[in-house]
Structure formats: structure tokens, C-alpha cells
mmCIF file of N, CA and C in Angstrom:
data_model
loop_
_atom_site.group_PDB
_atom_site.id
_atom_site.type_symbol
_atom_site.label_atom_id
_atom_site.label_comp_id
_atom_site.label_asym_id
_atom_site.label_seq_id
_atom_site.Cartn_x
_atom_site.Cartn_y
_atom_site.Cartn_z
ATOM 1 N N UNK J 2 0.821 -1.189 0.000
ATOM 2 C CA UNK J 2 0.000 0.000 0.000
ATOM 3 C C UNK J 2 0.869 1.258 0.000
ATOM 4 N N UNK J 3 1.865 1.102 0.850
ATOM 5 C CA UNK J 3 2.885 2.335 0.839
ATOM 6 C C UNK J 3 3.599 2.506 -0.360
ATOM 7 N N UNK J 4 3.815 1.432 -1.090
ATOM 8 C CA UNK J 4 4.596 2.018 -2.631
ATOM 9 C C UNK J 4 3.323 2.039 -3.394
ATOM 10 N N UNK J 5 2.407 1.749 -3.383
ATOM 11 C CA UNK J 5 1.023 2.089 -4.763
ATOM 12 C C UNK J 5 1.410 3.749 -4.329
ATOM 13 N N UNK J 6 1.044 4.059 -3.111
ATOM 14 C CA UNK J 6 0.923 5.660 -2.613
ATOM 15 C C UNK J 6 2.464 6.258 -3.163
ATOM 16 N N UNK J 7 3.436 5.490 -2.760
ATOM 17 C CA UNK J 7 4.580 6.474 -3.846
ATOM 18 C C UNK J 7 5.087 6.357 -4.800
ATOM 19 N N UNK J 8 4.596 4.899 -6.222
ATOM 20 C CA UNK J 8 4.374 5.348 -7.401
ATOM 21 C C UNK J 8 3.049 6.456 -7.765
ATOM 22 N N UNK J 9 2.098 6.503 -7.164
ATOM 23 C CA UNK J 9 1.202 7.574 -7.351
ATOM 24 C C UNK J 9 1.425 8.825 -7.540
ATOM 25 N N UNK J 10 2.641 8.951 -6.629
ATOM 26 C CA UNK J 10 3.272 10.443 -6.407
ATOM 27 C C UNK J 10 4.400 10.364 -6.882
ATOM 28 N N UNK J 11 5.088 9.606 -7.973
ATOM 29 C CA UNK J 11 6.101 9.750 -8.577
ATOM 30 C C UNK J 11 7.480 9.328 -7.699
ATOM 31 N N UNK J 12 7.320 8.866 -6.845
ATOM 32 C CA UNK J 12 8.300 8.364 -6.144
ATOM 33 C C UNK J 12 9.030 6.911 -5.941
ATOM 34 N N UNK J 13 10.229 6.751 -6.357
ATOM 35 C CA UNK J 13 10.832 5.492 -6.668
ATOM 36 C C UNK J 13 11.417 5.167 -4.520
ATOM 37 N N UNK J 14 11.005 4.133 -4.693
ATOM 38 C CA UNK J 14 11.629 3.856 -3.050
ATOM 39 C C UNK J 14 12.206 1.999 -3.538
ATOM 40 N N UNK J 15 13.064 2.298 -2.631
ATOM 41 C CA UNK J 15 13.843 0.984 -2.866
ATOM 42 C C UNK J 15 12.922 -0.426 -1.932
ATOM 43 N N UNK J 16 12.877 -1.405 -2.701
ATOM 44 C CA UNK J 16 12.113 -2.230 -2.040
ATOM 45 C C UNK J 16 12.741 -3.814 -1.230
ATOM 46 N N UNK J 17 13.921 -3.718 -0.998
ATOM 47 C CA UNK J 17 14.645 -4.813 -0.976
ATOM 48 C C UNK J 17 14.755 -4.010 1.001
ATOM 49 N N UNK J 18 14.181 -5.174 1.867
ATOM 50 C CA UNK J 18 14.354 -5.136 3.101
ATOM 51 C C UNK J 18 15.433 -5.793 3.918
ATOM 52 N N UNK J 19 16.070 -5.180 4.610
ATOM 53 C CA UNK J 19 17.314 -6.059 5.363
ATOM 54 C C UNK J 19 17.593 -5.510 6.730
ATOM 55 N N UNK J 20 16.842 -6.434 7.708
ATOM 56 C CA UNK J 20 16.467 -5.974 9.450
ATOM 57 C C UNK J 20 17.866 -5.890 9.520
ATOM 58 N N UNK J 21 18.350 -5.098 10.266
ATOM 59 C CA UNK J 21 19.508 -5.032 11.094
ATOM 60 C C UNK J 21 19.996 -5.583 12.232
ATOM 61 N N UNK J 22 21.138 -7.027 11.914
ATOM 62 C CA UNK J 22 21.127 -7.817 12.257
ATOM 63 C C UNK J 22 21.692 -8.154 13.986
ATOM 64 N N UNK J 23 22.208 -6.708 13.900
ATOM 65 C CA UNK J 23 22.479 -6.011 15.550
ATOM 66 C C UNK J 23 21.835 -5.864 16.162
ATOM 67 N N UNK J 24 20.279 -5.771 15.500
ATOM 68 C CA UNK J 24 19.411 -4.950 16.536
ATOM 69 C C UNK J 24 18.934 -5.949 17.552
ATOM 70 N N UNK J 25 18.668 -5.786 18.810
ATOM 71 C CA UNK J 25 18.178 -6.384 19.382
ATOM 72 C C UNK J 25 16.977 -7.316 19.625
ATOM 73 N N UNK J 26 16.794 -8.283 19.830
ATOM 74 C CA UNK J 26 15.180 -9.291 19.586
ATOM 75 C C UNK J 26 14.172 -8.264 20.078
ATOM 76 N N UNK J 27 14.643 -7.969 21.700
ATOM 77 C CA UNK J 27 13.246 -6.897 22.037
ATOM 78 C C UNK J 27 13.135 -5.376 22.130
ATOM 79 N N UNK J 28 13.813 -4.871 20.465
ATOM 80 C CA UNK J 28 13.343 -3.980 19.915
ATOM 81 C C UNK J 28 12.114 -3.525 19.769
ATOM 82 N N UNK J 29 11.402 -2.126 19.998
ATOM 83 C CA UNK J 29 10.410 -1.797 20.080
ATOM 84 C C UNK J 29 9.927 -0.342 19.110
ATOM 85 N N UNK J 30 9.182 -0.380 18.600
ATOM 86 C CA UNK J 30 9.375 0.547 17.817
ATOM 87 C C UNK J 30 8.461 1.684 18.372
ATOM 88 N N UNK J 31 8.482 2.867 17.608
ATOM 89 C CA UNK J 31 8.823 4.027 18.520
ATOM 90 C C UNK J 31 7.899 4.594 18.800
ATOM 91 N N UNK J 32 6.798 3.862 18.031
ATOM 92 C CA UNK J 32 4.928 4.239 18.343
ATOM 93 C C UNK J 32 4.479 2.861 19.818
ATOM 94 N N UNK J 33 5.395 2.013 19.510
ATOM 95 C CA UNK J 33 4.779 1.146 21.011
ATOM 96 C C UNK J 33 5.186 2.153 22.183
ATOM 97 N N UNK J 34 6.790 2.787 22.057
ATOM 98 C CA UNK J 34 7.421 3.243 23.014
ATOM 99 C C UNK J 34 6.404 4.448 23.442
ATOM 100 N N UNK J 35 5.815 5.297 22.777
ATOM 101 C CA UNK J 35 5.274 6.056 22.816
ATOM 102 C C UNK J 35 3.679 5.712 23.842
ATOM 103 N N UNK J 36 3.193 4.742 23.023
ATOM 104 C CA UNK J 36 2.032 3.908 23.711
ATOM 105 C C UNK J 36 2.432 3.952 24.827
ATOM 106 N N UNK J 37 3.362 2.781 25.479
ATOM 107 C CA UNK J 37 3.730 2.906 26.598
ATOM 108 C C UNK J 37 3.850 3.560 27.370
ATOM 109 N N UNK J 38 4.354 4.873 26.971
ATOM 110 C CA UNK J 38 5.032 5.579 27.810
ATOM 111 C C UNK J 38 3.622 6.822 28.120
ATOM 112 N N UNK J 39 2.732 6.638 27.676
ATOM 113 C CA UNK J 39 1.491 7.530 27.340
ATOM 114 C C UNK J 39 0.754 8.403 26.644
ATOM 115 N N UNK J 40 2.225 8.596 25.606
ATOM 116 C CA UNK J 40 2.246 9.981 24.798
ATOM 117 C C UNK J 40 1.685 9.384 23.462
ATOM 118 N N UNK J 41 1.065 10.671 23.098
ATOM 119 C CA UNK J 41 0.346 10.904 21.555
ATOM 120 C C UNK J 41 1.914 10.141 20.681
ATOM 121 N N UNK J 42 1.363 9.063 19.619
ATOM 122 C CA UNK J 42 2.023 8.389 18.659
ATOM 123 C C UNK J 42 2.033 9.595 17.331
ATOM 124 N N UNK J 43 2.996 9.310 16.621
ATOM 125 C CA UNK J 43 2.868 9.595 15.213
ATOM 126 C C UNK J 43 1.746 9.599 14.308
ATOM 127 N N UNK J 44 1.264 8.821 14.486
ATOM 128 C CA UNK J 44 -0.363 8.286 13.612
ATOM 129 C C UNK J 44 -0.561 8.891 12.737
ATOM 130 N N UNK J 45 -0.798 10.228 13.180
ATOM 131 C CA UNK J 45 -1.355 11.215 12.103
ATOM 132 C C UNK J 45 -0.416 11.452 11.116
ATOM 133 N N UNK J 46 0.949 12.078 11.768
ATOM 134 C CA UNK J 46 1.904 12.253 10.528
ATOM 135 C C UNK J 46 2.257 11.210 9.676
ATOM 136 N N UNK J 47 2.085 10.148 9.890
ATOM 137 C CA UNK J 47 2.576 8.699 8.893
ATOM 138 C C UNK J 47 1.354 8.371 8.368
ATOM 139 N N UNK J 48 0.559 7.431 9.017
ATOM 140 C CA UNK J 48 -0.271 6.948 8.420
ATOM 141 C C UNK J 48 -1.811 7.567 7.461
ATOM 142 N N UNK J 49 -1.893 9.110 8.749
ATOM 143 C CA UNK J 49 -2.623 9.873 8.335
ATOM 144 C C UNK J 49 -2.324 10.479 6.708
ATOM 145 N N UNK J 50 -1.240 11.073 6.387
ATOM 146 C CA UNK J 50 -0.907 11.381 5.413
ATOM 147 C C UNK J 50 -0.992 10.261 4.547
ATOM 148 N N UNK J 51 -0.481 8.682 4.596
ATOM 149 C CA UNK J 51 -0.788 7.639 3.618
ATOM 150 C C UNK J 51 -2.054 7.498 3.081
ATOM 151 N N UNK J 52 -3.055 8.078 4.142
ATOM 152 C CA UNK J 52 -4.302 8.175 3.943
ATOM 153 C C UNK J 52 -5.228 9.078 2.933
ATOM 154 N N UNK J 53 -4.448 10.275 3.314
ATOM 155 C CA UNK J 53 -4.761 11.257 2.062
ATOM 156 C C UNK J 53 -4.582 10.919 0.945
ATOM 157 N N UNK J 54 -2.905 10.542 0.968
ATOM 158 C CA UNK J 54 -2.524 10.248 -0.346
ATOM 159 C C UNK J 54 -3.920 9.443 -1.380
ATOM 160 N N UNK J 55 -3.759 8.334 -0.278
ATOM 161 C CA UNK J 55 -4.532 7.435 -0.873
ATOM 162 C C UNK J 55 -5.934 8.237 -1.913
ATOM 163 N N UNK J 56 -6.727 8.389 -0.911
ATOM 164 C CA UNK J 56 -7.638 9.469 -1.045
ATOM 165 C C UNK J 56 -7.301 10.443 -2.631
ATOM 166 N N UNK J 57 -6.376 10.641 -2.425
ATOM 167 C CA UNK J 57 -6.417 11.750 -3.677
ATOM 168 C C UNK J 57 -5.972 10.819 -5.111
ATOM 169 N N UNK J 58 -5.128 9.659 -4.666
ATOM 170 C CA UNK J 58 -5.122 9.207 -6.012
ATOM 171 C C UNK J 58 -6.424 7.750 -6.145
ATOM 172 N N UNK J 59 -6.803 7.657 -5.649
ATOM 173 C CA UNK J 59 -8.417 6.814 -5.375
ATOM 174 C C UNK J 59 -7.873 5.682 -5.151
ATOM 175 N N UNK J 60 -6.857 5.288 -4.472
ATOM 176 C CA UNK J 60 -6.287 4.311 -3.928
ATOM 177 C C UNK J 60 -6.990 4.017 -2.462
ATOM 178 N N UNK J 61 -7.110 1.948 -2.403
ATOM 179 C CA UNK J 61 -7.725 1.703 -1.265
ATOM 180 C C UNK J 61 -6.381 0.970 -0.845
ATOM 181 N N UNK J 62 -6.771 1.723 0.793
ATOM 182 C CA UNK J 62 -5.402 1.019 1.862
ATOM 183 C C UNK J 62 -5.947 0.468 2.858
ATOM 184 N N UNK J 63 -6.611 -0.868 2.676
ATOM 185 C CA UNK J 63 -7.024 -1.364 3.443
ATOM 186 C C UNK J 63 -6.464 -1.509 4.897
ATOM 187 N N UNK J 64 -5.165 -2.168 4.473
ATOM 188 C CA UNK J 64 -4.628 -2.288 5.824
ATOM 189 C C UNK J 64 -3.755 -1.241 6.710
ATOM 190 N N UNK J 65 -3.477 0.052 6.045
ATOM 191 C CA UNK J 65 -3.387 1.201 6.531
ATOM 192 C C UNK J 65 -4.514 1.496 7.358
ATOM 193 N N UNK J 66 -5.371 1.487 6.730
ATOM 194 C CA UNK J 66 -6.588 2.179 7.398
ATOM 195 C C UNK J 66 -7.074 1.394 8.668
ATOM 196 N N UNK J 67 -7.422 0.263 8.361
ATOM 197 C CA UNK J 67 -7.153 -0.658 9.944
ATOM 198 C C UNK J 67 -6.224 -0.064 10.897
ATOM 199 N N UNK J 68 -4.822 -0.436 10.405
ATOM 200 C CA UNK J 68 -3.817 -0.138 11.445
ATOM 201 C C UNK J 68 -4.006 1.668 11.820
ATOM 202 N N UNK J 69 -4.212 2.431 11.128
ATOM 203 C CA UNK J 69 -4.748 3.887 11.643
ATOM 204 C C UNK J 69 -5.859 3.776 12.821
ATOM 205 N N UNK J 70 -6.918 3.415 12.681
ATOM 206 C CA UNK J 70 -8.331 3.504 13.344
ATOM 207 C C UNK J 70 -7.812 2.459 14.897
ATOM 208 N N UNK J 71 -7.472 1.756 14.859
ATOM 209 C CA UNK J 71 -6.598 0.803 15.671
ATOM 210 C C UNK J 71 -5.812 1.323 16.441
ATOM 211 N N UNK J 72 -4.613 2.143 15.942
ATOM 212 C CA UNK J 72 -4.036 3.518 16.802
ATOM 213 C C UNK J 72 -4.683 4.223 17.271
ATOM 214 N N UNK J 73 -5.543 4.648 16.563
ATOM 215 C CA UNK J 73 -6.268 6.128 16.877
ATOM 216 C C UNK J 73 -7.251 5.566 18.557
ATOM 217 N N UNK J 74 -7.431 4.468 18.437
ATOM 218 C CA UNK J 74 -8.596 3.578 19.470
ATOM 219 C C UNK J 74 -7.240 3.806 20.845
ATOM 220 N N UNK J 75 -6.279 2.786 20.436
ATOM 221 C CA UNK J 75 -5.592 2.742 21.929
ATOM 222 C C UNK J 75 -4.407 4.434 22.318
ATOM 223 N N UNK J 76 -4.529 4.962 21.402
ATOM 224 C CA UNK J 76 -4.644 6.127 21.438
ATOM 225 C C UNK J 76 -5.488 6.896 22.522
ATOM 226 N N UNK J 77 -6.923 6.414 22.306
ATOM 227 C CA UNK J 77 -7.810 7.085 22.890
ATOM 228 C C UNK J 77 -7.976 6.504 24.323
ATOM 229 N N UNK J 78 -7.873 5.448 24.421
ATOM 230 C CA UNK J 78 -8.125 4.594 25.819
ATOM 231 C C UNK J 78 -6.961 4.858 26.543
ATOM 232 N N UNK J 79 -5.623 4.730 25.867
ATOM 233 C CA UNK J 79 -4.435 5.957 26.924
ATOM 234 C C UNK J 79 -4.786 7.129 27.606
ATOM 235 N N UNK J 80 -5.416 7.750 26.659
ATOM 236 C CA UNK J 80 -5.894 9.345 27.129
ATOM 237 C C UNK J 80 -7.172 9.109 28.470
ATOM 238 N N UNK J 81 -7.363 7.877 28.176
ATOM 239 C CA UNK J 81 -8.276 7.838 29.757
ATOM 240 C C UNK J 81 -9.937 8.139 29.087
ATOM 241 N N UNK J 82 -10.096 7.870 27.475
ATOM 242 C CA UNK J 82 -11.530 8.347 27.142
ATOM 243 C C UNK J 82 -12.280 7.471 27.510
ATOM 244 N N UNK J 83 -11.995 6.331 27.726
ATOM 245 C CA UNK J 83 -12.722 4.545 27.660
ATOM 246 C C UNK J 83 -11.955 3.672 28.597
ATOM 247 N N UNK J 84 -13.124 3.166 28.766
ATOM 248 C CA UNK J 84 -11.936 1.819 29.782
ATOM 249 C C UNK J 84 -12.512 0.355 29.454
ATOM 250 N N UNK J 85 -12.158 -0.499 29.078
ATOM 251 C CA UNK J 85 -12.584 -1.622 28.799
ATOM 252 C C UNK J 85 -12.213 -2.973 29.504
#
């Protein structure tokens, strides 16, 4: 979904993945750390924007959009809106 959105926009991104083999097993990435720690995640600036994109070139991101609404939820139950 993330490269449909940046051939859309003219953007070549390299697609060949290679984890870094230093990194530690219980690496955490920096929206859990955030979760954790209580604070507002990225969401909006990453995924939100994938979203537009999408949007403007009539692209469906299914699983963006899950994983957005999904944030945006434990997002909200951090902030103390809900308790379940």
C-alpha cells in the first residue's frame, strides 16, 4: 500500500528489506514506546498522510486504514476516554 501511494506520487523507493542484524530481539518501535510511555504516537503524521494520499489518487489502503483507526482507538483509551 505504501509504494502504490509512492508510485502515485512519482516516487521510486527501494524495495529490498534487510532488518539489522544487531538490533536487538526486544526492539520496540517508537509508536509502542510512545504507547507505553502515554504519549500521543505519530499516527497522524505517517499513516494519516498515507491516507490522504490514498484518497487523492483513489487508492484503497485497506490495511493502513485498519492499522490507523486501531491507533487512533488505543490512542484514545491511553488518554483515559474509555476503559474496557
Amino acid at each position: 500500500e505504501c509504494l502504490a501511494c509512492a508510485r502515485a506520487e512519482g516516487i521510486t523507493v527501494a524495495t529490498k528489506y534487510d532488518p539489522d542484524p544487531g538490533a536487538p530481539d526486544k526492539a520496540r518501535f517508537s509508536t509502542l514506546q510512545d504507547m507505553d510511555a502515554g504519549r500521543p504516537t505519530e499516527t497522524d503524521m505517517f499513516l494519516g498522510v498515507l491516507l490522504a494520499l490514498g484518497d487523492k489518487h483513489g487508492l484503497c489502503l485497506p490495511y493502513c486504514e485498519y492499522t490507523y483507526h486501531a491507533l487512533k482507538l488505543l490512542e484514545e483509551k491511553n488518554a483515559g476516554r474509555f476503559d474496557y
